[in-house]
XYZ file of C-alpha atoms in Angstrom:
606
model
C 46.842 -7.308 -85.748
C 43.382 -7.864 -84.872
C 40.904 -7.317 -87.421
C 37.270 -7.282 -87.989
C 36.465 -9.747 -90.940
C 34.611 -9.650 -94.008
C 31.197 -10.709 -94.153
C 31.860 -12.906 -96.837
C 34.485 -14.701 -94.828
C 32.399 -15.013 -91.323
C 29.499 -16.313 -93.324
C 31.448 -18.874 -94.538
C 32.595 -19.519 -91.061
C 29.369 -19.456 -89.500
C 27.974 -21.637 -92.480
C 30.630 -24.339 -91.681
C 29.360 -24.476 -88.318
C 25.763 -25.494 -89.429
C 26.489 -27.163 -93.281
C 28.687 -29.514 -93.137
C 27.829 -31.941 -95.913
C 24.273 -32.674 -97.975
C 22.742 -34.043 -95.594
C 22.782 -30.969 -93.497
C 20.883 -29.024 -95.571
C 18.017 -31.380 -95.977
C 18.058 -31.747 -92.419
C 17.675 -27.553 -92.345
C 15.041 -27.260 -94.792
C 13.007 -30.365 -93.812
C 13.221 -29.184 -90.391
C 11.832 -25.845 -91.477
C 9.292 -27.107 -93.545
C 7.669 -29.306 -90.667
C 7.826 -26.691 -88.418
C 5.542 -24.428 -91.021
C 2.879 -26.926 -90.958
C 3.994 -28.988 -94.133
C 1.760 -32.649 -94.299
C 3.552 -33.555 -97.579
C 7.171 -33.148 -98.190
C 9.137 -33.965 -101.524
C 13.174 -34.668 -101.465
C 14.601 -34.670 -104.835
C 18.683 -35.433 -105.010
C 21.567 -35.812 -107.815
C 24.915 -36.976 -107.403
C 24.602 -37.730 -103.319
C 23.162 -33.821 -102.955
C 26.386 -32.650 -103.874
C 25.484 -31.098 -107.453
C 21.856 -30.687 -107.060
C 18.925 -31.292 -104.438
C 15.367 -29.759 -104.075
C 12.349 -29.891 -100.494
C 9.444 -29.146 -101.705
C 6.742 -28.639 -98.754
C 3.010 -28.044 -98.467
C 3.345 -25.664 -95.525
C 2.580 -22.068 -94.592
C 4.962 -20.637 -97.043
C 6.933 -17.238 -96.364
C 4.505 -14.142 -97.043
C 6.117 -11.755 -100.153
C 7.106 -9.102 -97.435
C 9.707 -11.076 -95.080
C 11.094 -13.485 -98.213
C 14.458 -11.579 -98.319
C 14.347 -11.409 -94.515
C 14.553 -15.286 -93.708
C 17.630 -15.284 -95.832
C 19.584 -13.486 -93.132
C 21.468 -14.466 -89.943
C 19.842 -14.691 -86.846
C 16.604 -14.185 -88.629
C 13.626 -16.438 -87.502
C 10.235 -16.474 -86.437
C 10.533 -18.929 -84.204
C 11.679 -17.467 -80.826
C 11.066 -13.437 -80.312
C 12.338 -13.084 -76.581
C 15.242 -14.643 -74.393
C 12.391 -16.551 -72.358
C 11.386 -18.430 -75.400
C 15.042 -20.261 -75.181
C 13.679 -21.698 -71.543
C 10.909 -23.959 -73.946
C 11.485 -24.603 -77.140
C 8.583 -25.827 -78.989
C 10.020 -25.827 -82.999
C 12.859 -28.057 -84.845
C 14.756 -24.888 -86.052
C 15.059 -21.693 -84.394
C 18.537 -20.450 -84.383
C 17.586 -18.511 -88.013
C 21.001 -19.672 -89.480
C 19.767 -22.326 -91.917
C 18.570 -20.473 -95.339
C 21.682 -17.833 -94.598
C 24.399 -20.784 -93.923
C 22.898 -22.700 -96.781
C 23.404 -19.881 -99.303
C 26.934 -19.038 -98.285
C 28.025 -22.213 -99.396
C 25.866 -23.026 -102.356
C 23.531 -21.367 -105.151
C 19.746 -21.173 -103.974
C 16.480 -20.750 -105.378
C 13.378 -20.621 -103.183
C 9.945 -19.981 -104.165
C 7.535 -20.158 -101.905
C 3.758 -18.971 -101.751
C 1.382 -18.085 -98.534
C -2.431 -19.532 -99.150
C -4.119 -16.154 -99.348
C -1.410 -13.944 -101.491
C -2.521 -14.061 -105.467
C 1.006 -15.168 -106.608
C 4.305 -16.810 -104.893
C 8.213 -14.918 -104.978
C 11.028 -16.657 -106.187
C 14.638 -15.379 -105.023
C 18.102 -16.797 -106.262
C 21.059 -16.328 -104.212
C 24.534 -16.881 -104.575
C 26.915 -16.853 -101.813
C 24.953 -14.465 -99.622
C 24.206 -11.976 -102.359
C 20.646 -11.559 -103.667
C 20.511 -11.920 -107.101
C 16.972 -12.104 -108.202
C 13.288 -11.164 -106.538
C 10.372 -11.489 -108.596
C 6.761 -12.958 -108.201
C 6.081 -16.186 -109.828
C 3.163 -18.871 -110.007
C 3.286 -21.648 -107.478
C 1.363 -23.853 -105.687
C 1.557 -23.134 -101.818
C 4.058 -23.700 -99.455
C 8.180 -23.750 -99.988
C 10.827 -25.158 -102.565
C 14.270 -24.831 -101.865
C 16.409 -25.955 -104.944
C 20.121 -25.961 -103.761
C 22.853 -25.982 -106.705
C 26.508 -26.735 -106.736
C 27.649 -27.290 -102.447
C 30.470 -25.774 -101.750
C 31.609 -24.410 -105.415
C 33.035 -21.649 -103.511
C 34.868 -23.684 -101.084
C 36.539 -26.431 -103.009
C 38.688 -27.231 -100.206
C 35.674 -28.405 -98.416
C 34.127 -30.005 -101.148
C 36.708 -32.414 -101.712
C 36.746 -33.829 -98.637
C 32.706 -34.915 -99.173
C 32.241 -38.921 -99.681
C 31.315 -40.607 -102.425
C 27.532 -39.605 -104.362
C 26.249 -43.241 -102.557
C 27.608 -42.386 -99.541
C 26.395 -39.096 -99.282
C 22.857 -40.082 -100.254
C 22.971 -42.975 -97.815
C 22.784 -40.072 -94.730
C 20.097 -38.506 -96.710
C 18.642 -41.781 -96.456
C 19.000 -42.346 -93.550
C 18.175 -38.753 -92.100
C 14.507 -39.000 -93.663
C 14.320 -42.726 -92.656
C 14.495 -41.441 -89.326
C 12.459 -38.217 -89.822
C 9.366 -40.362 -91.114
C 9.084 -42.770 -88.304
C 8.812 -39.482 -85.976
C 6.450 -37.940 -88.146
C 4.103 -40.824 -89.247
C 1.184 -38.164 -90.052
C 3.402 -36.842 -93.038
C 3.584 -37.742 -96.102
C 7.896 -38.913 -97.124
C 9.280 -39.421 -100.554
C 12.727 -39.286 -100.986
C 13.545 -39.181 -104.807
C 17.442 -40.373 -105.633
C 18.207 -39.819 -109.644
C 14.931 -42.003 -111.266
C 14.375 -44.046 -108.123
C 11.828 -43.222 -105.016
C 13.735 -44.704 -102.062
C 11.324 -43.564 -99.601
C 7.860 -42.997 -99.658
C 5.130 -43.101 -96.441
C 1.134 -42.716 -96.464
C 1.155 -40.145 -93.622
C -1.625 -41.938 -91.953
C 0.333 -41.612 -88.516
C 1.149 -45.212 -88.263
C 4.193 -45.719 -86.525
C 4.980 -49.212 -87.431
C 3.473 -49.014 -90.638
C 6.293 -46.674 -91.598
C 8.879 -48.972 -89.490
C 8.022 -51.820 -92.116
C 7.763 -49.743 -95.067
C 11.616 -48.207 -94.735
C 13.322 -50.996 -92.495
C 11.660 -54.229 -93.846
C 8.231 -56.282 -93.013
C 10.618 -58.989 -91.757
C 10.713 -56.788 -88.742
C 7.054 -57.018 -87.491
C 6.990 -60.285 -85.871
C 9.828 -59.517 -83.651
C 8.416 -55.802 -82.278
C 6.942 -55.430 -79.245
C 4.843 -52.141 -79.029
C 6.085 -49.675 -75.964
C 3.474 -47.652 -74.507
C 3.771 -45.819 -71.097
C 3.902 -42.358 -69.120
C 4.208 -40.870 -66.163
C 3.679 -37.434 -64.621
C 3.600 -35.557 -68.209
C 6.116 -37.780 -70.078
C 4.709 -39.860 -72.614
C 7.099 -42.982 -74.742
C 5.588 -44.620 -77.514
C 7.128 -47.229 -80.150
C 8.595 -50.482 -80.390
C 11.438 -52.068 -79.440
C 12.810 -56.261 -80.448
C 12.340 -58.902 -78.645
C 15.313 -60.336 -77.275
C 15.286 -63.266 -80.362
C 16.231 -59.922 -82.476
C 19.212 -58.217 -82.083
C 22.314 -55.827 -83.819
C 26.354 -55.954 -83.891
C 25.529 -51.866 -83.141
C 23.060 -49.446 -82.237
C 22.670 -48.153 -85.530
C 18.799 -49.421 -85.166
C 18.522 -47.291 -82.319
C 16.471 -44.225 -82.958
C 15.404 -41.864 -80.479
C 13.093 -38.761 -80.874
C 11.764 -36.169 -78.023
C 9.431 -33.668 -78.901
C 9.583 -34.833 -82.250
C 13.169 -34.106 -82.750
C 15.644 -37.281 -83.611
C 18.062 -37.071 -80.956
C 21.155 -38.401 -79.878
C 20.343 -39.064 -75.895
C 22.613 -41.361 -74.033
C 20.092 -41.118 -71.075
C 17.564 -42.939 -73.384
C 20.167 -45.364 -74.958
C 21.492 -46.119 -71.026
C 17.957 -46.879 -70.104
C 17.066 -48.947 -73.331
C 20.608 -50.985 -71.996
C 19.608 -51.557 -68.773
C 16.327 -52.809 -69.454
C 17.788 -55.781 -71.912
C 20.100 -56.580 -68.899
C 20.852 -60.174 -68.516
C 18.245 -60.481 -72.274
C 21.028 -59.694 -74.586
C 24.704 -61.419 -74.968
C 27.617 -58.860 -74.233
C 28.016 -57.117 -77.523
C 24.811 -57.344 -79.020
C 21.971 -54.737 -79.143
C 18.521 -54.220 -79.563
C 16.359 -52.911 -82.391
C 15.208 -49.816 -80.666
C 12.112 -46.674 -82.027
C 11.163 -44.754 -79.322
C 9.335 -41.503 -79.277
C 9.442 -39.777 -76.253
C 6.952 -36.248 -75.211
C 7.866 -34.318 -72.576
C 7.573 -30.475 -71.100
C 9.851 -28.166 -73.124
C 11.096 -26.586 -70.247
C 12.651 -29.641 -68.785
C 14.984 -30.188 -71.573
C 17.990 -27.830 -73.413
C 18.483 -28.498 -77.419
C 20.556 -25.696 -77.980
C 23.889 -27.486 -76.562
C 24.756 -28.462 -80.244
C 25.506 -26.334 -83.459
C 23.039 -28.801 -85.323
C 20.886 -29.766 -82.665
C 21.431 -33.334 -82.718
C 22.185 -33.762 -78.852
C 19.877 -32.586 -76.227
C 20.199 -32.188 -72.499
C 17.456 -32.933 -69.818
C 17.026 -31.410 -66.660
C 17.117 -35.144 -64.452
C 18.728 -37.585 -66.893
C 18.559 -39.954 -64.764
C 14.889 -39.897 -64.360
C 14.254 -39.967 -67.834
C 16.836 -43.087 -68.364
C 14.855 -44.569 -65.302
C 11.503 -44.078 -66.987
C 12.722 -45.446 -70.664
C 14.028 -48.305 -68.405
C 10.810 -49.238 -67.017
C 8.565 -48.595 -70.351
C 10.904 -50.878 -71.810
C 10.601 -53.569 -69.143
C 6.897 -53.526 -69.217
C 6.864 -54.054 -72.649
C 9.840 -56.815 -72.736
C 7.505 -58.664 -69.770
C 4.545 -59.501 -72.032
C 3.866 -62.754 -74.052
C 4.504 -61.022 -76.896
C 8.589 -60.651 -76.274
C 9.056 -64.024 -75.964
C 11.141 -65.443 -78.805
C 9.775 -66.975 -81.665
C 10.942 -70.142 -83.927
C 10.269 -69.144 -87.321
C 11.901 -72.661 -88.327
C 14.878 -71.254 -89.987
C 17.193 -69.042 -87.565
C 16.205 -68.021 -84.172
C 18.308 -65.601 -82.942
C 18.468 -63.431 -85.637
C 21.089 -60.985 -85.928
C 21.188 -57.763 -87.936
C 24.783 -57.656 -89.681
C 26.614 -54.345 -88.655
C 27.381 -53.267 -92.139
C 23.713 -53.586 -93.189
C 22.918 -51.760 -89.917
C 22.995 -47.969 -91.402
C 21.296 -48.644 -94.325
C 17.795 -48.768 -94.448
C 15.366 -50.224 -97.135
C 12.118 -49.426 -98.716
C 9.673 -51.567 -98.753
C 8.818 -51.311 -102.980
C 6.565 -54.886 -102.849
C 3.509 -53.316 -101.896
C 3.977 -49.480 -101.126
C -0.079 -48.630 -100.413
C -0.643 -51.222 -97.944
C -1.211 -50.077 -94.825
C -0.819 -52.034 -91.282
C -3.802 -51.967 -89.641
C -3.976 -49.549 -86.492
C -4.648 -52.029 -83.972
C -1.495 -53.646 -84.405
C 0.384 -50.394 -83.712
C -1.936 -49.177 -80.704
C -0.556 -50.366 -77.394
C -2.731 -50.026 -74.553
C -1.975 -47.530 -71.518
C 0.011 -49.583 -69.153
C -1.245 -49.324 -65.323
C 1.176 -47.630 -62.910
C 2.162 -51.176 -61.459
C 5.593 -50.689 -59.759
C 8.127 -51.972 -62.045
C 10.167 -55.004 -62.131
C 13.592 -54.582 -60.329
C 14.742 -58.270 -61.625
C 18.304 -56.924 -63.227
C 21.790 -56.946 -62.151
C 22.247 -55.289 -58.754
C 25.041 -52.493 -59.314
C 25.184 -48.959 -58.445
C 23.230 -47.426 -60.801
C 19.998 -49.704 -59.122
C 20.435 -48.698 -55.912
C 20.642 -44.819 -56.435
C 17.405 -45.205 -58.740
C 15.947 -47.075 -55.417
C 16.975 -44.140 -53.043
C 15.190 -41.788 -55.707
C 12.132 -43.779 -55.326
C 11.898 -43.652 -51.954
C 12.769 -39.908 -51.463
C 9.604 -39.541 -53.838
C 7.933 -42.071 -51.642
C 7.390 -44.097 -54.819
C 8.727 -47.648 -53.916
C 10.530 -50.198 -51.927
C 13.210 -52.410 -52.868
C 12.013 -55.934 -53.341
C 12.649 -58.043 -56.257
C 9.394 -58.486 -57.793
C 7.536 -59.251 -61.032
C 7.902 -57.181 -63.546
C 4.494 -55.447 -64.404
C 2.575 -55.540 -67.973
C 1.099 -52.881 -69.665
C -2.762 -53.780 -69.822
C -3.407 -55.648 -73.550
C 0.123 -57.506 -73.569
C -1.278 -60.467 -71.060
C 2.398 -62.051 -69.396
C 2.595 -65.542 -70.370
C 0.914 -67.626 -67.228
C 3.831 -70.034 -67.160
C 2.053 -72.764 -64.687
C -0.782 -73.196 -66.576
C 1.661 -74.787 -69.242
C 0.942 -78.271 -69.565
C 4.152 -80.575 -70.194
C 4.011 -82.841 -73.189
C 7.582 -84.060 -73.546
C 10.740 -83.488 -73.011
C 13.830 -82.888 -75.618
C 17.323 -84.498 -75.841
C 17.022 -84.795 -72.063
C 17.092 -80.513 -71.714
C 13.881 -78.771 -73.239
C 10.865 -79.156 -71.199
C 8.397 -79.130 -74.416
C 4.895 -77.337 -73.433
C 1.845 -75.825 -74.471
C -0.813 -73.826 -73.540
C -3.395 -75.214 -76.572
C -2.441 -72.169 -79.234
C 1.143 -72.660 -79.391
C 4.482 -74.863 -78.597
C 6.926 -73.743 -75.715
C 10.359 -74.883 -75.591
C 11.953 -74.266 -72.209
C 15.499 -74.523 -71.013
C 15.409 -76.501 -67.719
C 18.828 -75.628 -67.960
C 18.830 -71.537 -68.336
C 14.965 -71.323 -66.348
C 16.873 -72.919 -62.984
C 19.414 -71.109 -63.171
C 17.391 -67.996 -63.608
C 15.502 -69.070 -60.186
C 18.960 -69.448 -58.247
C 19.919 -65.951 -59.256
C 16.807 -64.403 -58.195
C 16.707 -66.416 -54.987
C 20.161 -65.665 -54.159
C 19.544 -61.890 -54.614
C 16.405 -61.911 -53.172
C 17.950 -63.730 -49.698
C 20.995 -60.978 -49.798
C 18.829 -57.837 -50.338
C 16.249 -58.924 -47.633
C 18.700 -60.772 -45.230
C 16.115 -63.369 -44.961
C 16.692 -66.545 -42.572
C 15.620 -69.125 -44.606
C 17.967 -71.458 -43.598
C 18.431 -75.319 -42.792
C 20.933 -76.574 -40.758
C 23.481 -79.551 -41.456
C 23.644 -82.502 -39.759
C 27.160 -82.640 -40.738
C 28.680 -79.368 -41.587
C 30.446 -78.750 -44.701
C 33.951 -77.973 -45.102
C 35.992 -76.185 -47.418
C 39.449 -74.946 -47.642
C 40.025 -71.664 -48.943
C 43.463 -69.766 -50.663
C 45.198 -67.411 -48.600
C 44.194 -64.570 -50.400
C 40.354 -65.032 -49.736
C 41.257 -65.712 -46.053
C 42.978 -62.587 -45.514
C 40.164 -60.946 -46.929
C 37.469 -62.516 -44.805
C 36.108 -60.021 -43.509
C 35.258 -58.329 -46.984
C 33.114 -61.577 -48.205
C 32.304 -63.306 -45.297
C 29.235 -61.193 -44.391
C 28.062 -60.765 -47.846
C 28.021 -65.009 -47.759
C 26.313 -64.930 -44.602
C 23.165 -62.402 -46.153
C 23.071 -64.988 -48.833
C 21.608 -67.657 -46.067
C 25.344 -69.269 -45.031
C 25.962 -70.190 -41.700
C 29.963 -69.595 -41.858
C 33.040 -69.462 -40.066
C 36.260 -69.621 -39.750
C 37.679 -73.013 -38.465
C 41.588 -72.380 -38.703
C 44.486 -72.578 -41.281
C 42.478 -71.411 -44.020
C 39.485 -74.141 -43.381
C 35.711 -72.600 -43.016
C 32.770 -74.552 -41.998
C 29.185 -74.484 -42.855
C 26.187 -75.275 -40.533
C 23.676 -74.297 -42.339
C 22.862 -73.244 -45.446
C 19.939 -71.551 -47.529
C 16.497 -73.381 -47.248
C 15.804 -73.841 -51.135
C 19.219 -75.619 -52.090
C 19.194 -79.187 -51.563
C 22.876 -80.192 -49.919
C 25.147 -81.015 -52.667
C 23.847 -77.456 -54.524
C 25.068 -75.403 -51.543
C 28.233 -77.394 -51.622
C 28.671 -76.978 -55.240
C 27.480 -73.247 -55.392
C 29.938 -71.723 -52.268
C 32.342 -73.699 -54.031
C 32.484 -71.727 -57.489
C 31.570 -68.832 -55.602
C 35.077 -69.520 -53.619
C 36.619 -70.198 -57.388
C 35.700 -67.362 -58.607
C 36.614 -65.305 -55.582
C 40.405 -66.780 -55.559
C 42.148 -63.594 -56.425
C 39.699 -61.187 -56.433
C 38.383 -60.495 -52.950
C 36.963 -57.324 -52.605
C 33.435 -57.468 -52.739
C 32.828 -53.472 -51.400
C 31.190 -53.264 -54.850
C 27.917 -55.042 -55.676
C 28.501 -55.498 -59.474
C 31.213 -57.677 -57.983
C 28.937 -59.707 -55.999
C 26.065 -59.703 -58.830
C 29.156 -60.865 -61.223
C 30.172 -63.821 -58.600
C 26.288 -65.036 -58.106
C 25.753 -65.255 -61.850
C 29.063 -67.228 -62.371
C 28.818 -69.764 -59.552
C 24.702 -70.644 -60.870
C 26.319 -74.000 -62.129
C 24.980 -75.681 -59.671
C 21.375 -75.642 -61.372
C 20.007 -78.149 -63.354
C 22.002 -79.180 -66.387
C 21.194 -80.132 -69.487
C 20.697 -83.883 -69.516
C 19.614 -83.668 -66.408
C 16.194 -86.423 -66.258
C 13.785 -84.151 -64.503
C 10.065 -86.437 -63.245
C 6.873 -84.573 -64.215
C 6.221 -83.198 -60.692
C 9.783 -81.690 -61.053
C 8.779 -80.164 -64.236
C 5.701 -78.571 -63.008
C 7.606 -77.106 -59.515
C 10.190 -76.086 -62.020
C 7.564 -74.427 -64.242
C 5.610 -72.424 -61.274
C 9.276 -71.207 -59.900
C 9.858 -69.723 -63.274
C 6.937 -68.389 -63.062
C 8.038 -65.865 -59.934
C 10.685 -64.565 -61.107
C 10.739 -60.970 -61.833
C 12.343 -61.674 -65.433
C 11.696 -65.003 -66.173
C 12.353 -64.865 -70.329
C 16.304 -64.844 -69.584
C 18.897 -66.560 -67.758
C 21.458 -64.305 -65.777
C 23.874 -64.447 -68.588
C 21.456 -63.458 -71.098
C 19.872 -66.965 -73.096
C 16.663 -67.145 -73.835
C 14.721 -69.483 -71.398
C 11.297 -69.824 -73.374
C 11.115 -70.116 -77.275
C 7.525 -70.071 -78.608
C 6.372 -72.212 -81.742
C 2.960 -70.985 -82.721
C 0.095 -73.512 -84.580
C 1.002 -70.708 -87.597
C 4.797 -70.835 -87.676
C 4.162 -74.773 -87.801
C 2.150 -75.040 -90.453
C 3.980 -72.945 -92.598
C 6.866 -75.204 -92.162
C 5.011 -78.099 -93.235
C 3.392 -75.848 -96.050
C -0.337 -75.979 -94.650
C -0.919 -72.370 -95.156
């Protein structure tokens, strides 16, 4: 039999839908609040939000005539006509938060507009109106929420434990106050403030305050835009780095955002930067048109959908790049772990910074310039994804296709790697240099390597014919496999600057080989490429090749490999032109900096 249900029953439903746990309803009412103007909002919570938690906002409040209104579904003020759904400018909109709340919980709401003489306060319980009467209060809006779920105890059972609950509330308004840095945050758990910003619109200032001050030396500020978009915030250099992306937070249009467009463009960017399995500290803030993106593909808006994802994971790819090309990314030796590495369980469970709560960062450090519109770098892994963001460059008559230096957004100077003068050299395998200010450790070992990979590429995307022919050609003997499959590597070989062919029973000869690679390099390098070929022939794909040219590099320098000053400097200047010269292809760090500062405070000058 169908039946028409209660209205009891479907606003449980519905509620169920949008309130799922504590956390939920903070992120309604917070939501709300900002979107009424608030510049100072109070959290108060007991027992995880579970028994008892309270917003208080300074914002427009709810005038005395539409207070019962807002406590029903579908009621908002937000969006009047079906057009406004095309551009959505507001956090909430869908007018089920106060009603879903209330169907699960016991409310109270007073709230106050700044020209009416007094405020109203309501109670409700389980959709039902209990109270309505004017009271004295400051302006704006607090929501007091008793007792989640006493009417479902089914539900409420299956809620975690009061830390674990207040650890998402935590982390919600962790996340909420980096992408509102002009409001004022203080999250209040039993007797202790766990959160608490100046609202001075500092973006970093609140990054440090909630996540640690330990964190400053190793962001680099992201600044950049391009026909309307704007991205803003920082991301870590490649010396910093997580067992998960749970220090990735993304926010458009001021909403925090699960976007797998921005976290595949973040990715890309620390190609060949990062180790497999390890990922960067990210904080990005992106602006764009309303009408270019959907949010209402989620019952709690925490997904979004954009017109042209991949433009937008193109564009996060290059801000990122820019930023990750200046001096600034390189990776620092504080004298006591390099690499650092965020442990995962720590990872969702941000801190306050309680040692000196007023300080304030100055600006500068968190105002990055404008970067030019420089064409950006294109030194990363060839693979698919590269060359259908190259044929959407040049249907917008945007590019070309070279492998070139990566750009650098004007006030993050790259680090002019020839000018480095050479002072020593380390255990036979780190060129030591400096450029007066600071110490740079370089590995001769990772930086040629780096140089054979981009010359390799570069030679196979341009089909250059820098070649040099052999007085005696070289010879090598192949499987049968790789044979058979000739004719789906051989060219690929040939683009790289390989004279080849075939010279019977599974024998191939070389007469010439590429220009830059002395003779037993060549030698060495077709012969791991042919290793690592054995088996696996098919090179229609380019990741395959990209994986293969990577792999057979081991023909670069090695460590404890005597290199003579001029070979030091020519290595140095090499480095230099590569479009990402602050990696090897496998992802190590070539350059470590040491500045005058970091030494001194090991030796406890300062």
């Amino acid at each position: 039999m169908i039946r028409v249900l209660d209205k009891n029953v479907a606003d449980k439903i519905a509620a169920g839908e949008v309130i799922d746990r504590p956390v939920s309803i903070v992120k309604e009412l917070v939501e709300n609040a900002l979107d009424a103007g608030a510049r100072s909002l109070t959290v108060v919570i007991r027992s995880g939000g579970r028994d008892y938690l309270r917003v208080t906002d300074d914002g427009c409040g709810i005038p005395q005539e539409e207070a019962e209104i807002a406590f029903r579904r579908h009621a908002t003020s937000k969006i009047e006509k079906e057009q406004d759904l095309d551009a959505i400018g507001t956090l909430g909109f869908r007018g089920e938060a106060l009603a879903s709340i209330c169907a699960v919980s016991r409310v109270e709401m007073m709230t106050k507009t700044a020209g009416a003489k007094t405020g109203r306060r309501l109670v409700v319980e389980g959709s039902e109106i209990l109270s309505h009467t004017a009271i004295g209060c400051p302006d704006g809006t607090t929501v007091t929420v008793h007792d989640l779920f006493y009417n479902l105890p089914a539900r409420r059972k299956f809620l975690g434990s009061d830390s674990a609950e207040g650890r998402r509330i935590t982390d919600l308004l962790s996340r909420m106050a980096l992408a509102y840095p002009d409001v004022k945050f203080r999250l209040i758990s039993g007797k202790k403030d766990l959160i608490q910003t100046a609202g001075k619109g500092n973006i970093l200032d609140n990054i440090l305050r909630i996540y640690g001050r330990d964190l400053e030396k190793d962001l680099v500020p992201v600044d950049d835009r391009l026909k309307g978009w704007v991205v803003r915030g920082f991301v870590s250099s490649p010396g910093l780095s997580s067992a998960s992306r749970n220090r990735q937070i993304f926010c458009v249009n001021g909403r925090i955002v699960s976007s797998s467009s921005m976290e595949r463009g973040l990715e890309k960017a620390y190609k060949e930067r990062l180790f497999t399995g390890r990922f960067p500290v990210a904080f990005l803030f992106l602006s764009v048109p309303p009408e270019i993106l959907d949010v209402n593909v989620h019952p709690t808006k925490k997904e979004i959908r954009f017109d042209d994802p991949f433009q937008i994971e193109d564009f996060i790819e290059d801000a990122v790049r820019k930023a990750l090309a200046g001096a600034d990314a390189v990776p620092r030796a504080d004298g006591e772990n390099l690499a650092k590495a965020i442990p995962a369980e720590d990872d969702a469970a941000p801190r306050a910074d309680r040692e000196n709560p007023a300080k304030t960062i100055p600006e500068e450090k968190n105002a990055a310039a404008l970067p030019g519109q420089e064409e950006p770098g294109s030194g990363h892994q060839v693979d698919v994804n590269d060359i259908l963001k190259t044929m959407r460059r040049e249907q917008e008559g945007e590019g070309n296709d070279e492998l070139v230096a990566e750009s650098v957004p004007e006030g993050h100077p790259r680090l002019d790697i020839p000018s480095l003068r050479v002072i020593g050299i380390a255990f036979e395998t780190y060129l030591i240099t400096t450029d007066g200010e600071s110490l740079f450790l370089i590995d001769q070992h990772a930086a040629h390597e780096r140089i054979y990979y981009e010359k390799f590429l570069r030679q196979y995307r341009e089909e250059e014919t820098l070649r040099q022919s052999m007085l005696v050609p070289l010879q090598f003997s192949v499987s049968a496999d790789t044979e058979a499959a000739e004719e789906e590597w051989i060219g690929h070989v040939r683009r790289m600057g390989y004279d080849i062919e075939n010279f019977g029973e599974r024998v191939y000869l070389v007469r010439e080989i590429p220009a830059f690679l002395a003779e037993g390099e060549a030698e060495e390098f077709l012969r791991q490429f042919f290793l690592e070929l054995d088996g696996h022939p098919d090179l229609s794909r380019f990741a395959s090749l990209d994986r293969l040219i990577v792999r057979s590099c081991k023909s670069a320098v090695k460590a404890g490999d005597v290199l003579h000053p001029e070979e030091a400097d020519a290595l140095l200047r090499q480095l230099s032109a590569c479009g990402n010269p602050w990696s090897c292809p496998h992802g190590r760090p070539t350059i470590v900096q040491m500045s005058r500062r970091d030494l001194e405070k090991m030796f406890r000058r300062v």
